[in-house]
Short mmCIF file of C-alpha atoms in Angstrom, two decimals:
data_model
loop_
_atom_site.label_atom_id
_atom_site.label_comp_id
_atom_site.label_asym_id
_atom_site.label_seq_id
_atom_site.Cartn_x
_atom_site.Cartn_y
_atom_site.Cartn_z
CA UNK J 261 0.00 0.00 0.00
CA UNK J 262 1.34 3.43 -0.94
CA UNK J 263 0.28 6.42 1.10
CA UNK J 264 0.10 9.76 -0.63
CA UNK J 265 0.25 13.13 1.06
CA UNK J 266 -2.93 15.16 0.94
CA UNK J 267 -1.14 18.47 1.07
CA UNK J 268 2.29 19.71 -0.08
CA UNK J 269 5.18 19.86 2.33
CA UNK J 270 6.12 23.44 3.16
CA UNK J 271 9.20 24.97 4.63
CA UNK J 272 7.40 25.98 7.80
CA UNK J 273 5.04 23.62 9.61
CA UNK J 274 2.34 25.05 11.86
CA UNK J 275 2.70 22.62 14.76
CA UNK J 276 0.08 24.30 17.01
CA UNK J 277 -2.45 24.10 14.15
CA UNK J 278 -1.65 20.41 13.67
CA UNK J 279 -2.14 19.82 17.40
CA UNK J 280 -5.52 21.57 17.15
CA UNK J 281 -6.59 19.25 14.30
CA UNK J 282 -5.53 16.27 16.43
CA UNK J 283 -7.55 17.51 19.40
CA UNK J 284 -10.59 17.90 17.16
CA UNK J 285 -10.17 14.30 16.02
CA UNK J 286 -9.69 13.00 19.56
CA UNK J 287 -12.90 14.61 20.81
CA UNK J 288 -15.04 13.81 17.77
CA UNK J 289 -17.85 11.32 18.38
CA UNK J 290 -19.82 9.27 15.87
CA UNK J 291 -18.32 6.88 13.35
CA UNK J 292 -18.71 9.08 10.26
CA UNK J 293 -17.56 12.28 11.96
CA UNK J 294 -14.60 10.55 13.57
CA UNK J 295 -13.61 8.92 10.28
CA UNK J 296 -13.65 12.28 8.50
CA UNK J 297 -11.66 13.90 11.33
CA UNK J 298 -9.10 11.07 11.18
CA UNK J 299 -8.65 11.50 7.43
CA UNK J 300 -8.20 15.23 7.87
CA UNK J 301 -5.58 14.70 10.58
CA UNK J 302 -3.66 12.20 8.45
CA UNK J 303 -3.69 14.56 5.44
CA UNK J 304 -2.59 17.51 7.56
CA UNK J 305 0.24 15.55 9.19
CA UNK J 306 1.73 14.07 6.00
CA UNK J 307 4.21 16.97 5.51
CA UNK J 308 5.20 16.56 9.16
CA UNK J 309 6.00 12.87 8.57
CA UNK J 310 7.84 13.75 5.36
CA UNK J 311 10.07 16.23 7.14
CA UNK J 312 11.05 13.61 9.72
CA UNK J 313 11.78 11.11 6.94
CA UNK J 314 14.06 13.62 5.18
CA UNK J 315 16.25 13.75 8.27
CA UNK J 316 17.41 10.23 7.35
CA UNK J 317 18.12 10.80 3.65
CA UNK J 318 21.57 10.01 2.34
CA UNK J 319 21.96 6.94 4.54
CA UNK J 320 21.67 4.32 1.85
CA UNK J 321 17.88 3.90 1.78
CA UNK J 322 15.62 5.20 -1.01
CA UNK J 323 13.74 8.34 -0.01
CA UNK J 324 10.44 6.81 -1.16
CA UNK J 325 10.92 3.92 1.27
CA UNK J 326 11.71 6.28 4.13
CA UNK J 327 8.61 8.35 3.43
CA UNK J 328 6.45 5.22 3.42
CA UNK J 329 7.92 4.11 6.76
CA UNK J 330 7.29 7.58 8.21
CA UNK J 331 3.68 7.57 7.01
CA UNK J 332 3.05 4.15 8.49
CA UNK J 333 4.44 5.48 11.75
CA UNK J 334 2.09 8.44 11.41
CA UNK J 335 -0.91 6.12 11.10
CA UNK J 336 0.17 4.32 14.26
CA UNK J 337 0.49 7.64 16.05
CA UNK J 338 -2.99 8.75 14.95
CA UNK J 339 -4.57 5.49 16.12
CA UNK J 340 -2.77 5.54 19.48
CA UNK J 341 -3.09 9.27 20.21
CA UNK J 342 -4.35 10.12 23.69
CA UNK J 343 -4.73 13.89 24.31
CA UNK J 344 -4.32 13.40 28.06
CA UNK J 345 -0.71 12.31 27.50
CA UNK J 346 0.41 15.49 25.74
CA UNK J 347 0.50 17.21 22.36
CA UNK J 348 0.01 15.14 19.21
CA UNK J 349 3.11 16.44 17.42
CA UNK J 350 5.45 15.33 20.20
CA UNK J 351 3.86 11.88 20.39
CA UNK J 352 3.75 11.50 16.60
CA UNK J 353 7.41 12.55 16.24
CA UNK J 354 8.51 9.90 18.74
CA UNK J 355 6.41 7.22 17.02
CA UNK J 356 7.57 8.09 13.49
CA UNK J 357 11.25 8.36 14.46
CA UNK J 358 10.95 5.01 16.24
CA UNK J 359 9.61 3.42 13.05
CA UNK J 360 12.42 4.92 11.00
CA UNK J 361 15.07 3.71 13.42
CA UNK J 362 13.62 0.20 13.42
CA UNK J 363 13.62 0.30 9.63
CA UNK J 364 17.35 1.04 9.57
CA UNK J 365 18.08 -1.45 12.31
CA UNK J 366 16.28 -4.24 10.45
CA UNK J 367 17.45 -3.47 6.93
CA UNK J 368 20.95 -2.03 7.04
CA UNK J 369 23.70 -2.66 9.55
CA UNK J 370 24.33 -6.38 9.88
CA UNK J 371 26.27 -6.06 13.18
CA UNK J 372 26.20 -3.44 15.89
CA UNK J 373 28.14 -0.33 14.88
CA UNK J 374 28.33 2.84 17.01
CA UNK J 375 26.06 5.54 15.69
CA UNK J 376 28.93 8.01 15.21
CA UNK J 377 30.83 5.49 13.10
CA UNK J 378 27.71 4.67 11.05
CA UNK J 379 27.31 8.35 10.19
CA UNK J 380 31.00 8.81 9.42
CA UNK J 381 30.95 5.74 7.17
CA UNK J 382 28.08 7.26 5.19
CA UNK J 383 29.90 10.62 4.98
CA UNK J 384 33.09 8.90 3.80
CA UNK J 385 31.15 7.01 1.13
CA UNK J 386 29.45 10.20 -0.07
CA UNK J 387 32.71 12.16 -0.12
CA UNK J 388 34.49 9.32 -1.93
CA UNK J 389 31.83 9.30 -4.65
CA UNK J 390 32.00 13.09 -5.13
CA UNK J 391 35.82 13.19 -5.13
CA UNK J 392 36.09 10.25 -7.52
CA UNK J 393 33.91 12.13 -10.03
CA UNK J 394 35.99 15.28 -9.59
CA UNK J 395 39.47 13.74 -9.51
CA UNK J 396 38.66 10.92 -11.98
CA UNK J 397 40.32 8.49 -9.55
CA UNK J 398 39.65 7.11 -6.11
CA UNK J 399 40.66 9.54 -3.36
CA UNK J 400 43.35 8.57 -0.88
CA UNK J 401 42.75 8.25 2.84
CA UNK J 402 44.62 11.54 3.59
CA UNK J 403 42.49 13.33 0.96
CA UNK J 404 39.28 12.00 2.51
CA UNK J 405 40.47 12.96 5.99
CA UNK J 406 41.24 16.51 4.82
CA UNK J 407 37.87 16.81 3.05
CA UNK J 408 35.92 15.64 6.12
CA UNK J 409 38.24 17.31 8.65
CA UNK J 410 38.76 14.12 10.63
CA UNK J 411 41.77 11.96 11.52
CA UNK J 412 43.06 9.42 8.99
CA UNK J 413 42.49 6.69 11.60
CA UNK J 414 38.81 7.59 11.68
CA UNK J 415 38.57 7.36 7.90
CA UNK J 416 40.17 3.90 7.95
CA UNK J 417 37.79 2.79 10.71
CA UNK J 418 34.82 4.11 8.71
CA UNK J 419 35.95 2.19 5.61
CA UNK J 420 36.18 -0.98 7.66
CA UNK J 421 32.79 -0.25 9.19
CA UNK J 422 31.22 -0.17 5.73
CA UNK J 423 31.74 -3.93 5.54
CA UNK J 424 29.05 -4.32 8.21
CA UNK J 425 26.51 -2.56 6.01
CA UNK J 426 24.69 -5.58 4.65
CA UNK J 427 20.92 -5.78 4.26
CA UNK J 428 19.40 -8.82 5.91
CA UNK J 429 15.93 -10.14 5.18
CA UNK J 430 13.81 -10.90 8.21
CA UNK J 431 12.28 -13.72 6.19
CA UNK J 432 15.55 -15.58 5.72
CA UNK J 433 15.92 -18.86 7.68
CA UNK J 434 17.46 -18.41 11.09
CA UNK J 435 19.72 -21.41 10.39
CA UNK J 436 20.01 -24.19 7.89
CA UNK J 437 17.15 -26.70 7.71
CA UNK J 438 15.04 -24.63 10.09
CA UNK J 439 11.52 -23.34 9.56
CA UNK J 440 12.12 -20.45 11.95
CA UNK J 441 12.86 -17.11 10.29
CA UNK J 442 15.29 -14.46 11.44
CA UNK J 443 12.42 -12.15 12.29
CA UNK J 444 11.10 -14.69 14.80
CA UNK J 445 14.24 -14.26 16.91
CA UNK J 446 14.01 -10.50 17.30
CA UNK J 447 12.98 -9.46 20.79
CA UNK J 448 10.84 -6.54 21.82
CA UNK J 449 12.02 -2.97 21.61
CA UNK J 450 13.98 -1.63 24.57
CA UNK J 451 12.12 1.60 25.23
CA UNK J 452 14.79 2.86 27.60
CA UNK J 453 17.55 2.29 25.07
CA UNK J 454 15.63 3.96 22.26
CA UNK J 455 15.14 7.02 24.47
CA UNK J 456 18.88 7.53 25.04
CA UNK J 457 19.39 9.60 21.88
CA UNK J 458 16.42 11.81 22.69
CA UNK J 459 17.57 12.34 26.27
CA UNK J 460 21.05 13.32 25.14
CA UNK J 461 19.58 15.72 22.58
CA UNK J 462 17.28 17.31 25.15
CA UNK J 463 20.17 17.68 27.60
CA UNK J 464 22.26 19.50 25.00
CA UNK J 465 19.35 21.77 24.05
CA UNK J 466 18.59 22.64 27.66
CA UNK J 467 22.11 24.03 27.95
CA UNK J 468 21.22 26.55 25.23
CA UNK J 469 18.29 27.97 27.20
CA UNK J 470 18.70 30.93 29.59
CA UNK J 471 19.09 30.09 33.27
CA UNK J 472 15.60 31.37 34.12
CA UNK J 473 13.88 29.07 31.60
CA UNK J 474 16.00 26.09 32.71
CA UNK J 475 15.02 26.71 36.31
CA UNK J 476 11.32 26.91 35.45
CA UNK J 477 11.51 23.62 33.52
CA UNK J 478 13.36 21.97 36.41
CA UNK J 479 10.83 23.17 38.97
CA UNK J 480 7.92 22.06 36.81
CA UNK J 481 9.09 18.64 35.59
CA UNK J 482 11.61 17.60 38.24
CA UNK J 483 10.25 19.44 41.25
CA UNK J 484 6.61 18.69 40.27
CA UNK J 485 5.61 22.23 41.27
CA UNK J 486 2.53 23.98 39.92
CA UNK J 487 2.80 27.19 37.94
CA UNK J 488 1.46 29.13 40.92
CA UNK J 489 4.14 27.66 43.19
CA UNK J 490 6.84 28.48 40.63
CA UNK J 491 5.52 32.05 40.33
CA UNK J 492 5.70 32.49 44.10
CA UNK J 493 9.24 31.15 44.24
CA UNK J 494 10.48 33.36 41.39
CA UNK J 495 8.49 36.43 42.40
CA UNK J 496 6.60 36.78 39.10
CA UNK J 497 2.99 36.25 38.04
CA UNK J 498 1.51 32.85 37.22
CA UNK J 499 0.65 34.13 33.74
CA UNK J 500 4.28 35.08 33.21
CA UNK J 501 5.37 31.58 34.28
CA UNK J 502 2.83 30.05 31.89
CA UNK J 503 4.11 32.16 29.03
CA UNK J 504 7.79 31.38 29.70
CA UNK J 505 7.09 27.67 30.13
CA UNK J 506 5.09 27.50 26.90
CA UNK J 507 7.78 29.43 25.01
CA UNK J 508 10.56 27.16 26.25
CA UNK J 509 8.65 23.94 25.50
CA UNK J 510 7.73 25.17 22.02
CA UNK J 511 11.39 25.96 21.27
CA UNK J 512 12.53 22.58 22.60
CA UNK J 513 9.95 20.71 20.55
CA UNK J 514 10.81 22.53 17.33
CA UNK J 515 14.54 22.09 18.01
CA UNK J 516 14.06 18.34 18.54
CA UNK J 517 12.32 18.08 15.16
CA UNK J 518 14.83 20.19 13.25
CA UNK J 519 18.11 19.20 11.62
CA UNK J 520 19.48 22.65 12.45
CA UNK J 521 17.78 24.03 15.60
CA UNK J 522 17.26 27.78 15.66
CA UNK J 523 19.13 29.77 18.25
CA UNK J 524 17.14 30.95 21.25
CA UNK J 525 16.03 34.43 20.23
CA UNK J 526 17.69 37.31 22.01
CA UNK J 527 14.31 38.68 23.04
CA UNK J 528 13.68 35.46 24.91
CA UNK J 529 16.93 35.44 26.84
CA UNK J 530 17.93 36.66 30.26
CA UNK J 531 17.58 40.27 29.16
CA UNK J 532 13.88 39.79 28.48
CA UNK J 533 12.17 41.77 31.23
CA UNK J 534 8.72 41.17 29.77
CA UNK J 535 8.04 44.82 29.08
CA UNK J 536 5.20 46.50 27.21
CA UNK J 537 5.44 49.58 25.06
CA UNK J 538 2.99 52.49 25.21
CA UNK J 539 3.29 54.94 22.33
CA UNK J 540 1.54 58.31 22.69
CA UNK J 541 0.27 60.50 19.86
CA UNK J 542 -1.11 63.98 20.57
CA UNK J 543 -3.72 65.72 18.42
CA UNK J 544 -4.81 68.77 20.33
CA UNK J 545 -7.59 67.73 22.68
CA UNK J 546 -7.16 64.06 21.69
CA UNK J 547 -4.38 61.80 22.95
CA UNK J 548 -4.04 58.29 21.56
CA UNK J 549 -2.15 55.53 23.35
CA UNK J 550 -1.03 52.46 21.36
CA UNK J 551 -0.24 49.59 23.72
CA UNK J 552 1.83 46.57 22.67
CA UNK J 553 2.65 43.52 24.80
CA UNK J 554 1.03 41.28 27.38
CA UNK J 555 -0.43 43.27 30.26
CA UNK J 556 -0.30 41.50 33.61
CA UNK J 557 0.99 42.04 37.14
CA UNK J 558 4.53 42.54 35.86
CA UNK J 559 3.67 45.18 33.23
CA UNK J 560 0.50 46.94 34.43
CA UNK J 561 2.30 49.86 36.16
CA UNK J 562 3.66 51.44 32.94
CA UNK J 563 0.17 51.33 31.44
CA UNK J 564 -1.34 52.94 34.55
CA UNK J 565 1.29 55.69 34.52
CA UNK J 566 0.76 56.40 30.82
CA UNK J 567 -3.02 56.63 31.29
CA UNK J 568 -2.78 59.04 34.23
CA UNK J 569 -0.25 61.21 32.39
CA UNK J 570 -2.47 61.31 29.27
CA UNK J 571 -5.50 62.31 31.34
CA UNK J 572 -3.53 65.17 32.98
CA UNK J 573 -2.40 66.41 29.54
CA UNK J 574 -5.87 66.41 27.99
CA UNK J 575 -7.62 67.91 31.01
CA UNK J 576 -6.13 71.37 30.28
CA UNK J 577 -6.76 71.27 26.54
CA UNK J 578 -9.77 72.26 24.41
CA UNK J 579 -12.39 69.72 23.46
CA UNK J 580 -12.86 66.91 22.78
CA UNK J 581 -10.57 66.24 25.82
CA UNK J 582 -10.38 62.55 25.07
CA UNK J 583 -7.92 59.70 25.65
CA UNK J 584 -8.25 56.86 23.12
CA UNK J 585 -6.45 53.60 23.94
CA UNK J 586 -5.67 51.04 21.24
CA UNK J 587 -5.08 47.50 22.53
CA UNK J 588 -4.54 45.95 19.08
CA UNK J 589 -1.07 44.80 20.11
CA UNK J 590 -2.20 43.25 23.41
CA UNK J 591 -2.87 39.49 23.19
CA UNK J 592 -3.48 38.97 26.93
CA UNK J 593 -4.61 41.14 29.84
CA UNK J 594 -5.20 39.99 33.40
CA UNK J 595 -6.72 41.48 36.57
CA UNK J 596 -3.73 43.79 37.10
CA UNK J 597 -4.16 45.21 33.59
CA UNK J 598 -7.89 45.70 34.15
CA UNK J 599 -7.07 47.51 37.40
CA UNK J 600 -4.77 49.89 35.50
CA UNK J 601 -7.55 50.68 33.04
CA UNK J 602 -10.01 51.28 35.88
CA UNK J 603 -7.53 53.65 37.51
CA UNK J 604 -7.29 55.57 34.25
CA UNK J 605 -11.10 55.62 33.95
CA UNK J 606 -11.52 56.95 37.49
CA UNK J 607 -8.96 59.71 36.86
CA UNK J 608 -10.62 60.59 33.54
CA UNK J 609 -14.06 60.96 35.11
CA UNK J 610 -12.67 63.14 37.88
CA UNK J 611 -10.99 65.42 35.31
CA UNK J 612 -13.92 65.54 32.91
CA UNK J 613 -12.01 63.61 30.27
CA UNK J 614 -13.51 60.93 28.06
CA UNK J 615 -11.66 57.60 28.02
CA UNK J 616 -12.28 55.06 25.25
CA UNK J 617 -10.70 51.66 24.60
CA UNK J 618 -10.71 49.93 21.23
CA UNK J 619 -8.99 47.65 18.69
CA UNK J 620 -9.12 44.69 21.09
CA UNK J 621 -8.36 41.09 20.27
CA UNK J 622 -11.02 38.52 21.05
CA UNK J 623 -9.60 37.35 24.37
CA UNK J 624 -8.94 40.89 25.60
CA UNK J 625 -12.41 42.08 24.55
CA UNK J 626 -14.00 39.20 26.47
CA UNK J 627 -11.94 39.95 29.58
CA UNK J 628 -12.82 43.66 29.58
CA UNK J 629 -16.48 42.92 28.98
CA UNK J 630 -16.55 40.62 32.01
CA UNK J 631 -14.79 43.36 34.02
CA UNK J 632 -17.65 45.77 33.25
CA UNK J 633 -15.76 48.07 30.89
CA UNK J 634 -18.22 47.69 28.00
CA UNK J 635 -19.41 51.36 28.16
CA UNK J 636 -15.96 52.65 27.22
CA UNK J 637 -15.14 49.97 24.65
CA UNK J 638 -15.17 51.48 21.17
CA UNK J 639 -12.90 51.99 18.17
CA UNK J 640 -10.40 54.79 18.90
CA UNK J 641 -9.89 57.64 16.45
CA UNK J 642 -7.08 57.25 13.93
#
């Protein structure tokens, strides 16, 4: 059976969107609805499986075979997905990579060879092919060592290692005059052993995170602390902890699935003080404030100060004596942010100034409506 992708692979995969499709499938009831949701999830995840398969290209196996193995692993992941155990993309990646590794283990190396030497053997073979075409002769060991920037001893070991690269059929007899096949003698997978590579990769990636993010991850997953407990220990808000934890986990997941992990962005590092920006524009009796950033306990004070200052400025000016606040750049606002807005509203009423709030995202609009700020929610002037 050949599985075909229902959508083209793109350079950038929207992992959160794929997780959302998986959640929709997991919670769908009814045979027909669930079948349609499953088909949609499989189609949406095909590029994801293809990207994981491409990580193993150039290792002696046809790319078509690797893609088929990855897609079969994807089907297993879809059928076994349990939303209570975590995000679909993380579970699917582990399942697909496991299938690919088993494929190589069963079809390529005839004896155990260290992973580093397997990879070097493949690199030596590739370099030898390219240099033979260029030099019109077989390259020498020193030439290969210089090309790959390794020791000559390593090149010799890699050439010897290549002798172990022999495909074995699982259907071949285990021994002469025996009905048992080689595949019958293979034991179950050692889950702990298969996780070694992933653990080493995670350990190396954790070292690339800032100290604050590493500490939050340690408190959450090794200390088994809640986000509220972590917030109390670090002296920041629970929402801030949630944001930092989500950001770190997203980076780790994408780095685990990438051949060349992106560097942790400077704005996410230790210098990130989680600040908001409030830009003021004056037009006579109208002052407009454009707010950008997440407004919570850690960032509400600058917003409160900007509102009170704007009210004082407008109070002594001719009509319309109005302060218009644009929250288009605010994805999240909590009780501390609402309190800052209420402080600005109270000051505006006392000074005879009109305060209006507009350009809100869905979540922010809902929060302000619940807080009773509907009367001042409107689109600010341009």
